[in-house]
Short mmCIF file of C-alpha atoms and ligand atoms in Angstrom, two decimals:
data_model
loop_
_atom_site.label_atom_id
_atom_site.label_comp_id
_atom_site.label_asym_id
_atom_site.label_seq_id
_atom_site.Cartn_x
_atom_site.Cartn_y
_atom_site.Cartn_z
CA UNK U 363 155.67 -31.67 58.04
CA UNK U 364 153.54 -32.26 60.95
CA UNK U 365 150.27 -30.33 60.75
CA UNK U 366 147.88 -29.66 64.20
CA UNK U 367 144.10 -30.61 63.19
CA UNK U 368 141.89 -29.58 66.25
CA UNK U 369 138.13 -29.38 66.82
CA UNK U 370 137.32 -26.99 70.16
CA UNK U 371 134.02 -26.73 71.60
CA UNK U 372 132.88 -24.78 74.07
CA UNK U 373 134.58 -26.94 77.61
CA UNK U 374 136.58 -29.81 75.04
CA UNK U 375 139.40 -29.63 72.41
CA UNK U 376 139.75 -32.50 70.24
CA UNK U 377 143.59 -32.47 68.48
CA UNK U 378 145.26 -35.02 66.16
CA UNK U 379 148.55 -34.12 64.86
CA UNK U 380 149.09 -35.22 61.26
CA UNK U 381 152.50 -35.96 59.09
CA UNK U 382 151.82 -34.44 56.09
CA UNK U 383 151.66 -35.00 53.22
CA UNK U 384 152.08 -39.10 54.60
CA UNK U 385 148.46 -38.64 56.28
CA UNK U 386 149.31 -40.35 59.17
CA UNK U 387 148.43 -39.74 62.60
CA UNK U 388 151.27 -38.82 64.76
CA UNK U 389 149.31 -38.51 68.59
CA UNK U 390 145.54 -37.26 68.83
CA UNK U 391 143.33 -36.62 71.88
CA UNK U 392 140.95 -34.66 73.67
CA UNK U 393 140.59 -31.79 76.61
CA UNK U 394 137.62 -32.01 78.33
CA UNK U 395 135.81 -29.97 80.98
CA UNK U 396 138.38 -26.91 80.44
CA UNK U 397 136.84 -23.74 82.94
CA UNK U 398 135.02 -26.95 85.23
CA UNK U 399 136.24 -29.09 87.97
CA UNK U 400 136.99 -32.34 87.07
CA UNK U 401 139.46 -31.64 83.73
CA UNK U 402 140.45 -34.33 82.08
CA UNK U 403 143.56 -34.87 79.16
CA UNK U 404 144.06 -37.86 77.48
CA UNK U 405 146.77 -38.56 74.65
CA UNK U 406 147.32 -41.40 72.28
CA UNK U 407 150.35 -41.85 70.73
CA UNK U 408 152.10 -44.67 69.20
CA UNK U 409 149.58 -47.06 71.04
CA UNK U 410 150.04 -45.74 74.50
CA UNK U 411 147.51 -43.79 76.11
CA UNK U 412 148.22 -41.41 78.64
CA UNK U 413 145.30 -39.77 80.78
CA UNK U 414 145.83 -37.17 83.31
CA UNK U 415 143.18 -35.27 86.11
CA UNK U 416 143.62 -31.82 85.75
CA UNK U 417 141.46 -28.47 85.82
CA UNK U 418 142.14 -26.58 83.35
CA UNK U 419 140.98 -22.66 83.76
CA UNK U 420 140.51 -21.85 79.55
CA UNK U 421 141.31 -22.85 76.18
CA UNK U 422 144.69 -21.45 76.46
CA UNK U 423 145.58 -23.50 79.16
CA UNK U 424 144.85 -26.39 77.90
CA UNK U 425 146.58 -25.96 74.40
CA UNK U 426 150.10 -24.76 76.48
CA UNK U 427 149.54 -28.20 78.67
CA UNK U 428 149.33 -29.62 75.47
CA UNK U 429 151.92 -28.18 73.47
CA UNK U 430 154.37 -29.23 76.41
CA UNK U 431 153.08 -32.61 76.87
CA UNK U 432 154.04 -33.25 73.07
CA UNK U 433 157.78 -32.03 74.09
CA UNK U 434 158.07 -33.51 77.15
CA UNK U 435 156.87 -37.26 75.58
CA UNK U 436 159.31 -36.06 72.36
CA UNK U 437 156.62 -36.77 69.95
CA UNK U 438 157.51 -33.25 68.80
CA UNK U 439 161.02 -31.26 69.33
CA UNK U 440 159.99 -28.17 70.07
CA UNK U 441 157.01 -25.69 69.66
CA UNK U 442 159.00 -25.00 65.88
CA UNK U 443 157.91 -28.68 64.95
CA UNK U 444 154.33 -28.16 63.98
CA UNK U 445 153.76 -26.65 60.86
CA UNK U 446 150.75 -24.96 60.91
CA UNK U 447 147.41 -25.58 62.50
CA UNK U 448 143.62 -26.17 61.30
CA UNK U 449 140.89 -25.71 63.20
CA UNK U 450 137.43 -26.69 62.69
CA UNK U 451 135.04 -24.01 62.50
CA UNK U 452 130.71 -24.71 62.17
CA UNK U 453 129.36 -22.02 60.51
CA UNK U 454 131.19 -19.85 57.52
CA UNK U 455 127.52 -18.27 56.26
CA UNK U 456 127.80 -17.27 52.84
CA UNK U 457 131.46 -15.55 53.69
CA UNK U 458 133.31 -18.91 53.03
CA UNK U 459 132.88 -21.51 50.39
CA UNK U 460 136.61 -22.58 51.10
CA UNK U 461 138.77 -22.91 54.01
CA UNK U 462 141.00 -19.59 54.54
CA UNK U 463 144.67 -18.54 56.27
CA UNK U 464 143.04 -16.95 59.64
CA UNK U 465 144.15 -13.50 59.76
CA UNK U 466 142.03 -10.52 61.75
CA UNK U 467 139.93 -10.12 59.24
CA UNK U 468 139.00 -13.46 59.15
CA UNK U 469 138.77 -13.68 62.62
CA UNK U 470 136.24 -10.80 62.66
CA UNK U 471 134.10 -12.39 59.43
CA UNK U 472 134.02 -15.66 62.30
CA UNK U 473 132.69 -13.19 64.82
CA UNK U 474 129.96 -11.58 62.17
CA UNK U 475 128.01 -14.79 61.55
CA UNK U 476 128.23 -16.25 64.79
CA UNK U 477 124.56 -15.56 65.18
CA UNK U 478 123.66 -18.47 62.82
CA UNK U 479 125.59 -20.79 64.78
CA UNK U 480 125.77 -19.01 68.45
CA UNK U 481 126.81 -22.07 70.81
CA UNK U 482 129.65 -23.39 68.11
CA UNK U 483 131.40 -20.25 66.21
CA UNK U 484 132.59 -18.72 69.56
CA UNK U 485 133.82 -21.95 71.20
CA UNK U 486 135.61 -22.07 67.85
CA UNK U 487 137.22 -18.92 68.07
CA UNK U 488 137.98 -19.27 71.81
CA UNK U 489 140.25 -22.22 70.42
CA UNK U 490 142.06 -20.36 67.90
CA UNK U 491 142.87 -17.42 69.83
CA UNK U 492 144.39 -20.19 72.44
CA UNK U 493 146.62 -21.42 69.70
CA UNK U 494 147.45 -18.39 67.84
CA UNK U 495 148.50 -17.81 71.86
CA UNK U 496 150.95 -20.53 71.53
CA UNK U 497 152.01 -20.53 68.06
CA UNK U 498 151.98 -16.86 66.99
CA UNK U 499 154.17 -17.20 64.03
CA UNK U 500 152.27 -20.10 62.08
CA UNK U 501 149.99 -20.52 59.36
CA UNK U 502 146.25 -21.31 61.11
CA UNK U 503 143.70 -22.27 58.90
CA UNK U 504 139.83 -22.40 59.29
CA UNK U 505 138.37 -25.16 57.70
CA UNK U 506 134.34 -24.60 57.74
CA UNK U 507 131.77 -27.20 58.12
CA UNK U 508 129.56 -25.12 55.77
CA UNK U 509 132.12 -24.27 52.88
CA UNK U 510 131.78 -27.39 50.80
CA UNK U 511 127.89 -26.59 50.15
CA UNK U 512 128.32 -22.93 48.82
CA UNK U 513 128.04 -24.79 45.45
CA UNK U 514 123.98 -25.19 45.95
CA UNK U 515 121.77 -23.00 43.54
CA UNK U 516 119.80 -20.66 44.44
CA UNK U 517 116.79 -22.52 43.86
CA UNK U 518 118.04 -25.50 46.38
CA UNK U 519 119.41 -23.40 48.99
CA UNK U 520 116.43 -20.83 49.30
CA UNK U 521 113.27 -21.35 51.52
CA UNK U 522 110.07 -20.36 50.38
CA UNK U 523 109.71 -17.95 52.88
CA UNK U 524 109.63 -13.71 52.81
CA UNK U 525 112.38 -12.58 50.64
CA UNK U 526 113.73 -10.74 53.36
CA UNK U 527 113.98 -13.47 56.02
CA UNK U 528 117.03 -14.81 53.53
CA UNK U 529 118.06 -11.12 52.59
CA UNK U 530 118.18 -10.09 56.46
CA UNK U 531 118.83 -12.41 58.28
CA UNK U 532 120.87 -14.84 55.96
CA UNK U 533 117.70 -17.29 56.40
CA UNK U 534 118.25 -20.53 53.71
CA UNK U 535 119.48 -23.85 53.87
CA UNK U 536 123.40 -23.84 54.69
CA UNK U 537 123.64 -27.39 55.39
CA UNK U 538 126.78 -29.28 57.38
CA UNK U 539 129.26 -31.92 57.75
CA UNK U 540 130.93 -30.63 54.70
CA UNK U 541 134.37 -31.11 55.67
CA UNK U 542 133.23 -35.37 56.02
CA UNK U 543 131.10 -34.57 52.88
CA UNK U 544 134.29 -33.60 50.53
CA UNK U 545 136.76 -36.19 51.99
CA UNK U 546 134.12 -38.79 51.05
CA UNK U 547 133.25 -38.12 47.81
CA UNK U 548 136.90 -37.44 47.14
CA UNK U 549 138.57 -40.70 48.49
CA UNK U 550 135.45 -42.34 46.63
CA UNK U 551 136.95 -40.77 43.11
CA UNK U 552 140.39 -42.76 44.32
CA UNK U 553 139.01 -45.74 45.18
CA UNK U 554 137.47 -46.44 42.05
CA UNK U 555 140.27 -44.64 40.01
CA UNK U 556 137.93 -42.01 38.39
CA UNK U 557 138.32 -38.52 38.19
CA UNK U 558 135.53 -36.62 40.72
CA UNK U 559 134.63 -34.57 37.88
CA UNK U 560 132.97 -37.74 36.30
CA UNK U 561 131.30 -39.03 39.34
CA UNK U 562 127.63 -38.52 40.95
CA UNK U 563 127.61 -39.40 44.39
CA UNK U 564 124.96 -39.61 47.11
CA UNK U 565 126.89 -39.46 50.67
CA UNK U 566 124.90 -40.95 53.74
CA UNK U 567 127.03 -39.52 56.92
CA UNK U 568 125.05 -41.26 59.37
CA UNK U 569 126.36 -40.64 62.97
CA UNK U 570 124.63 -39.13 65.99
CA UNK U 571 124.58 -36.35 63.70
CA UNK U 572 123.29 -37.46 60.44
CA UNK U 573 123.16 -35.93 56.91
CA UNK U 574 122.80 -36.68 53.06
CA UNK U 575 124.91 -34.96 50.67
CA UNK U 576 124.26 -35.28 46.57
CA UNK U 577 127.67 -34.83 45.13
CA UNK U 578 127.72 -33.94 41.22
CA UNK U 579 131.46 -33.61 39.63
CA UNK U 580 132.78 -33.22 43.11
CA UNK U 581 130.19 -30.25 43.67
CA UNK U 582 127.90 -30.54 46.82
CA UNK U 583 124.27 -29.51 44.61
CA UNK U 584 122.02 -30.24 47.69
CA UNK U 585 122.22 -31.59 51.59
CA UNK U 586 119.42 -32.54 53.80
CA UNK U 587 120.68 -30.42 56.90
CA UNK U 588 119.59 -26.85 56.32
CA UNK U 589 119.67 -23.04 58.18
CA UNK U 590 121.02 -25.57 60.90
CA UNK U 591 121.61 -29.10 61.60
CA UNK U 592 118.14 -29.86 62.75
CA UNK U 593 116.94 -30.44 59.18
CA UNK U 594 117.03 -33.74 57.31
CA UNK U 595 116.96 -37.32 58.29
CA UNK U 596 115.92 -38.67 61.84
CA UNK U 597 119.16 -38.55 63.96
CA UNK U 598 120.44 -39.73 67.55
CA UNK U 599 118.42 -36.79 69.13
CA UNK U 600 117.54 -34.48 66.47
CA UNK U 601 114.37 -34.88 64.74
CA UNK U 602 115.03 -34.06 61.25
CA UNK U 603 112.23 -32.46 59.05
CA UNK U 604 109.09 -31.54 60.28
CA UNK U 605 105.90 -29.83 59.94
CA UNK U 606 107.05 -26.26 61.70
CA UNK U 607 103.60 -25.44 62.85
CA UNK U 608 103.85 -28.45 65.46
CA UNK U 609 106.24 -26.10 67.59
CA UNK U 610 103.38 -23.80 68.23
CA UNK U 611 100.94 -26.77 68.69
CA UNK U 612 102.88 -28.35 71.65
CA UNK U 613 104.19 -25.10 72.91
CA UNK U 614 100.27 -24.35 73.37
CA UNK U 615 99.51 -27.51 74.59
CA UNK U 616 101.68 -28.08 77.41
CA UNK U 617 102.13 -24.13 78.04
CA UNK U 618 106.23 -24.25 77.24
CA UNK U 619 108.27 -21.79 75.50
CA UNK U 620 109.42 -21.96 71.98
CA UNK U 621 112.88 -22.99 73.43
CA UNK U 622 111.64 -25.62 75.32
CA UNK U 623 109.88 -26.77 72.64
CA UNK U 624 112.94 -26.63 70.95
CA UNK U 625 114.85 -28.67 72.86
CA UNK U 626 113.10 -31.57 72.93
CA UNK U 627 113.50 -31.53 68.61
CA UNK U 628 117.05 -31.44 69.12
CA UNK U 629 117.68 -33.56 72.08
CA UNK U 630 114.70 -35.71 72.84
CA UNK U 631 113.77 -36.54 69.50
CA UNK U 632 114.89 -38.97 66.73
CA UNK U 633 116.01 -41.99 67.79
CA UNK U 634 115.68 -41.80 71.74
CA UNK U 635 111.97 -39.48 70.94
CA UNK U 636 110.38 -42.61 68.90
CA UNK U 637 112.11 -45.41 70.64
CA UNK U 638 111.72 -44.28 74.20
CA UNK U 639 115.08 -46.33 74.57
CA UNK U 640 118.58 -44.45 73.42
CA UNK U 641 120.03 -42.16 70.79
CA UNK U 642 122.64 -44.68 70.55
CA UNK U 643 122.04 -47.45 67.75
CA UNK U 644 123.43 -50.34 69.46
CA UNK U 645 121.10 -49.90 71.76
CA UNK U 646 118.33 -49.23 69.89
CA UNK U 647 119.22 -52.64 67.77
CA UNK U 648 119.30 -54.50 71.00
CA UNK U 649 116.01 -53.18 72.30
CA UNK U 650 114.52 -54.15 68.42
CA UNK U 651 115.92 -57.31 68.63
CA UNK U 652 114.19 -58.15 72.25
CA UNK U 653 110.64 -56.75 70.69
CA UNK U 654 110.67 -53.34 71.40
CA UNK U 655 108.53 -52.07 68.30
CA UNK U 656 109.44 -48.89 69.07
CA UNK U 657 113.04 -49.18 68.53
CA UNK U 658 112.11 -50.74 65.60
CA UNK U 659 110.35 -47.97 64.50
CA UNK U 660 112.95 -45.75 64.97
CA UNK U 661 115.29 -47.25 62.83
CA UNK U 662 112.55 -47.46 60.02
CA UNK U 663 111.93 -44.16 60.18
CA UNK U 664 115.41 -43.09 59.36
CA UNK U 665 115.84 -45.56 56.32
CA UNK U 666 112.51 -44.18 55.29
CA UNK U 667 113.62 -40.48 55.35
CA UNK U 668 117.32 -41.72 54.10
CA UNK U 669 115.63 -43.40 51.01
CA UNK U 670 112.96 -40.69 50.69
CA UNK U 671 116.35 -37.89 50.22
CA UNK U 672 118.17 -40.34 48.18
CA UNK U 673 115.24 -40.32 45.50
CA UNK U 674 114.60 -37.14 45.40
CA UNK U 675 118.73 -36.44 44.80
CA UNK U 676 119.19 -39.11 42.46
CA UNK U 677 116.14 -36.94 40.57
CA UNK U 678 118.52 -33.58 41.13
CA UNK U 679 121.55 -34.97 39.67
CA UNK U 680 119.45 -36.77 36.84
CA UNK U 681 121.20 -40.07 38.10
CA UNK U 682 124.08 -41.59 40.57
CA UNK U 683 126.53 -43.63 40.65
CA UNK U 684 127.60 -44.22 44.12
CA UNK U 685 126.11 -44.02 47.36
CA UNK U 686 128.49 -43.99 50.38
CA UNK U 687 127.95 -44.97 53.98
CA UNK U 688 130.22 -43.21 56.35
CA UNK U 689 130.17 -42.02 60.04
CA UNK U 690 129.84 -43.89 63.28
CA UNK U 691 126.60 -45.82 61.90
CA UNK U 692 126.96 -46.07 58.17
CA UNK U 693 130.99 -47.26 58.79
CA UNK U 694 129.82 -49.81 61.65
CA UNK U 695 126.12 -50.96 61.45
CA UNK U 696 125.76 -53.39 58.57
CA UNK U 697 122.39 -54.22 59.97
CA UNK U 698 121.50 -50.24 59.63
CA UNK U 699 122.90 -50.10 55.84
CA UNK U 700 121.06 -53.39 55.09
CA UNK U 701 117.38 -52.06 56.30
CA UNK U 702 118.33 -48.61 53.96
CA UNK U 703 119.90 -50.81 50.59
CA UNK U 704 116.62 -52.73 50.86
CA UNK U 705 114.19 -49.37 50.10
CA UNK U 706 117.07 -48.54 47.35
CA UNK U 707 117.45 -51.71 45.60
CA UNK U 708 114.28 -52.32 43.05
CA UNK U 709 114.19 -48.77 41.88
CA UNK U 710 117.78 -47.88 41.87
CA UNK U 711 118.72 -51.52 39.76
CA UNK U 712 121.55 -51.95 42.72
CA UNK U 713 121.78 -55.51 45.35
CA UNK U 714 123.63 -55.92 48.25
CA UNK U 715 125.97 -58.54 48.91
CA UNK U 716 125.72 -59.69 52.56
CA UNK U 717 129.03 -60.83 52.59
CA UNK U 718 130.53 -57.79 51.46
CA UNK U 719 128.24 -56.05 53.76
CA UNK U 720 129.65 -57.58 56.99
CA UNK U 721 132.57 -55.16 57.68
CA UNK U 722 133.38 -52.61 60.01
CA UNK U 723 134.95 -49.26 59.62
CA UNK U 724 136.56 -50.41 56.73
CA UNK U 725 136.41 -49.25 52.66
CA UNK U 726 134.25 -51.64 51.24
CA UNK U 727 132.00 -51.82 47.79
CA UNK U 728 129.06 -53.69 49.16
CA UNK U 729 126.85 -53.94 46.18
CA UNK U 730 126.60 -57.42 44.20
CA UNK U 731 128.79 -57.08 41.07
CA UNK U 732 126.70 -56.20 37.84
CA UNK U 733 124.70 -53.57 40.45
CA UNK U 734 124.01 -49.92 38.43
CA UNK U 735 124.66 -48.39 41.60
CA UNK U 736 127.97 -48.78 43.82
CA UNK U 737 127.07 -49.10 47.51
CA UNK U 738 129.87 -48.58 49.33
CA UNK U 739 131.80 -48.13 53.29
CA UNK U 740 133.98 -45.11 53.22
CA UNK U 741 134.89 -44.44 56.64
CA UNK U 742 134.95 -40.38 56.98
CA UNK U 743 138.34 -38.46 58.32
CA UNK U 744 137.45 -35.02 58.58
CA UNK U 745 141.08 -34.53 60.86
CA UNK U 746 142.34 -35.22 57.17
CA UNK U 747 141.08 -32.80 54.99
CA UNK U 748 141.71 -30.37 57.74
CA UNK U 749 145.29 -30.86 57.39
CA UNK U 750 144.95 -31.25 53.46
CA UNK U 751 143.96 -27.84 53.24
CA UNK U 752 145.66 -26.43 56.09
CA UNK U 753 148.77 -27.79 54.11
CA UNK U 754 147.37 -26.49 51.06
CA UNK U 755 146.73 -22.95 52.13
CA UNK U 756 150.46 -23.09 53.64
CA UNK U 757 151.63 -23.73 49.90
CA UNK U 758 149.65 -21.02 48.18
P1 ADP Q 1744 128.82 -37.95 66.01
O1 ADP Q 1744 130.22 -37.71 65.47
O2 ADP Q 1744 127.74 -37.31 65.19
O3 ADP Q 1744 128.66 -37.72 67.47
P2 ADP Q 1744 129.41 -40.72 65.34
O4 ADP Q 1744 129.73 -40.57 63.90
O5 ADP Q 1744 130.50 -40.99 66.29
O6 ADP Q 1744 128.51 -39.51 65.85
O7 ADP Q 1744 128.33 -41.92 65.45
C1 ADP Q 1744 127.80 -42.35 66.65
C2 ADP Q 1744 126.84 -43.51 66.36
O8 ADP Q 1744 127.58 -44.58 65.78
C3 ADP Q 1744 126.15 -44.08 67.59
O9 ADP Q 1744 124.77 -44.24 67.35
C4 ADP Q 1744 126.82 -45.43 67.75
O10 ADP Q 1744 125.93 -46.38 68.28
C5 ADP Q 1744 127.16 -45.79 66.34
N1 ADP Q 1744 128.21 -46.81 66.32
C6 ADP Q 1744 129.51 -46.67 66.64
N2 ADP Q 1744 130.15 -47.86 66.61
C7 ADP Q 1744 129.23 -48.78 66.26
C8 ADP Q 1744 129.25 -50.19 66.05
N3 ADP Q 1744 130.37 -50.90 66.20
N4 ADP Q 1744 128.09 -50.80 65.68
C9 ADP Q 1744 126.96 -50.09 65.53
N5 ADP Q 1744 126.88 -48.76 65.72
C10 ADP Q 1744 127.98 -48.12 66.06
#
């Protein structure tokens, strides 16, 4: 069956369309700019791409140009041919701890915590609505970037601040990537022919977004993003954790507002705050490799806080036996996992092997044979486990 995995933002739409239960992808793409000038559609499919210039006035627009694209190329027969649809959605609160069959009620739970996540969870819905448009009479699914860490404790999710902040306002740690975090740990559990149950894992998605994820019996027990993703490790932009009284410093010192302020820890910070250079790593590998000591600090920083997370986890879980590197850095930056497996090898009894280590968006054990701990590549395929559970929720 062919199953419609899409990801809508607020102007874009990303789609793949999956066979199930094969897993493979059928035709994917993107809409961007939809409601600006200058639309844009492009569509891969069977190794042709096709890009078109084309303003597109909303969401539904763009999913009908879409939908009749996929006729009109026959890569489906008719609206009938696709199953059912999933659809990425950020922020689930404490409502969802597992994807769900969208239905109104859903749809207004979506609308009720959109306050935690107020620039995503409406662009979200705006793309549902747009396909329910289309495809009234099929199974949609939300599949929640949140849901897979509604295992935490108490203890790890809470902040130790006024009861009511968290009773409220739903203030605690929610943390993200989930959807990545699950397919990981799960395809890790393959891999190695073990059953999840038996497995502690420590995922590393390290993109422009970055997180860590400690993964006990297929269980996510902690994650380093928290109330949003602005927690955690150093990332392309985002600064991770920090001391929150800085935000009144500099907000008093350079007479800004708290947003302001704000904006430069999610957008000016991390790797293009310390480096001064990019928030892209090749770049900021480049720059360290002509002497920019900046750069290079950048990218110590974030092993630093990566190893400092994945100590601190391996304490949680009272041990681990994998670590994973996934996402656009930990899939394709061997120099990046090499500078984090060196803080990780003398206390966690684990080597890398170069040789192993020089591979690109590809599944890989890169620890030396004999190592305690696996290091591995597990390139992450959230479209995936969007149509895994889409399909599954069609089943139940
Ligand atoms: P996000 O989904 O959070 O936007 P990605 O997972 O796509 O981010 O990761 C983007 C990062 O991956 C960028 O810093 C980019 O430089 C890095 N990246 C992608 N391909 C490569 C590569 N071949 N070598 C090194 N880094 C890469």
């Amino acid at each position: 069956m062919k199953i419609m995995a899409v990801n809508a933002g607020s102007s874009s739409l990303k789609f793949q369309l999956l066979n199930m239960p094969e897993e493979s992808v059928i035709a994917s793409g993107v809409v961007e700019r939809i409601g600006m000038d200058g639309g844009n559609f492009k569509l891969k499919h069977n190794g042709d791409e096709t890009e078109e210039q084309l303003d597109m006035p909303d969401h539904a627009v763009a999913v009908e140009h879409l939908l009749e694209k996929l006729v009109s190329l026959n890569i489906v027969d008719s609206y009938e041919d696709i199953s059912g649809v999933g659809h990425r959605v950020v922020h689930g609160g404490e409502k969802f701890s597992d994807s769900v069959l969208i239905d109104q009620k859903v749809l207004d739970a979506i609308e009720e915590v959109s306050d935690l996540a107020p620039l995503h969870n409406p662009a979200n819905l705006t793309g549902i609505t747009a396909f329910q448009k289309a495809l009234p009479n099929k199974p949609h699914v939300a599949v929640f970037d949140t849901a897979f860490h509604q295992t935490m404790e108490k203890e790890t999710f809470m902040y130790s601040t006024p009861y009511e902040w968290y009773s409220k306002f739903g203030v605690r740690k929610y943390g993200f990537h989930g959807t990545s975090h699950k397919y990981v740990s799960q395809r890790v559990a393959d891999i190695l022919g073990k059953d999840v149950k038996d497995l502690k894992t420590i995922v590393l998605h390290i993109g422009n977004g970055a997180s860590i994820c400690a993964i006990d019996g297929g269980l996510s027990v902690d994650t380093s993003m928290g109330f949003t993703p602005l927690a955690g490790i150093t990332m392309g932009t985002r600064s991770g954790d920090i001391d929150p009284a800085i935000v009144e410093f500099i907000a008093q010192k350079q007479n800004r507002s708290l947003e302001d302020v704000m904006n430069d820890l999610n957008k000016k910070s991390g790797y293009l705050g310390i480096s001064g250079v990019s928030s892209d790593s090749r770049d900021l590998w480049a720059a360290a490799d002509d002497g920019s000591d900046r750069a290079k600090l950048a990218i110590d920083k974030q092993a630093k806080m990566i190893a400092d997370y994945v100590g601190a986890y391996f304490i949680h879980m009272g041990g681990v036996d994998t670590i994973i590197f996934t996402a656009g850095i930990g899939e394709n930056a061997p120099e990046t996992r090499e500078v984090i497996a060196k803080r990780l090898e003398k206390a966690l009894n684990t080597e890398l092997d170069h040789d192993a280590n020089n591979v690109r968006g590809k599944e890989q054990i890169i620890s030396k044979e004999g190592s305690k701990v696996k290091l591995m590549v597990v390139p992450t395929n959230e479209e995936v486990m969007i149509a895994r559970d889409t399909q599954r929720l069609m089943n139940e």
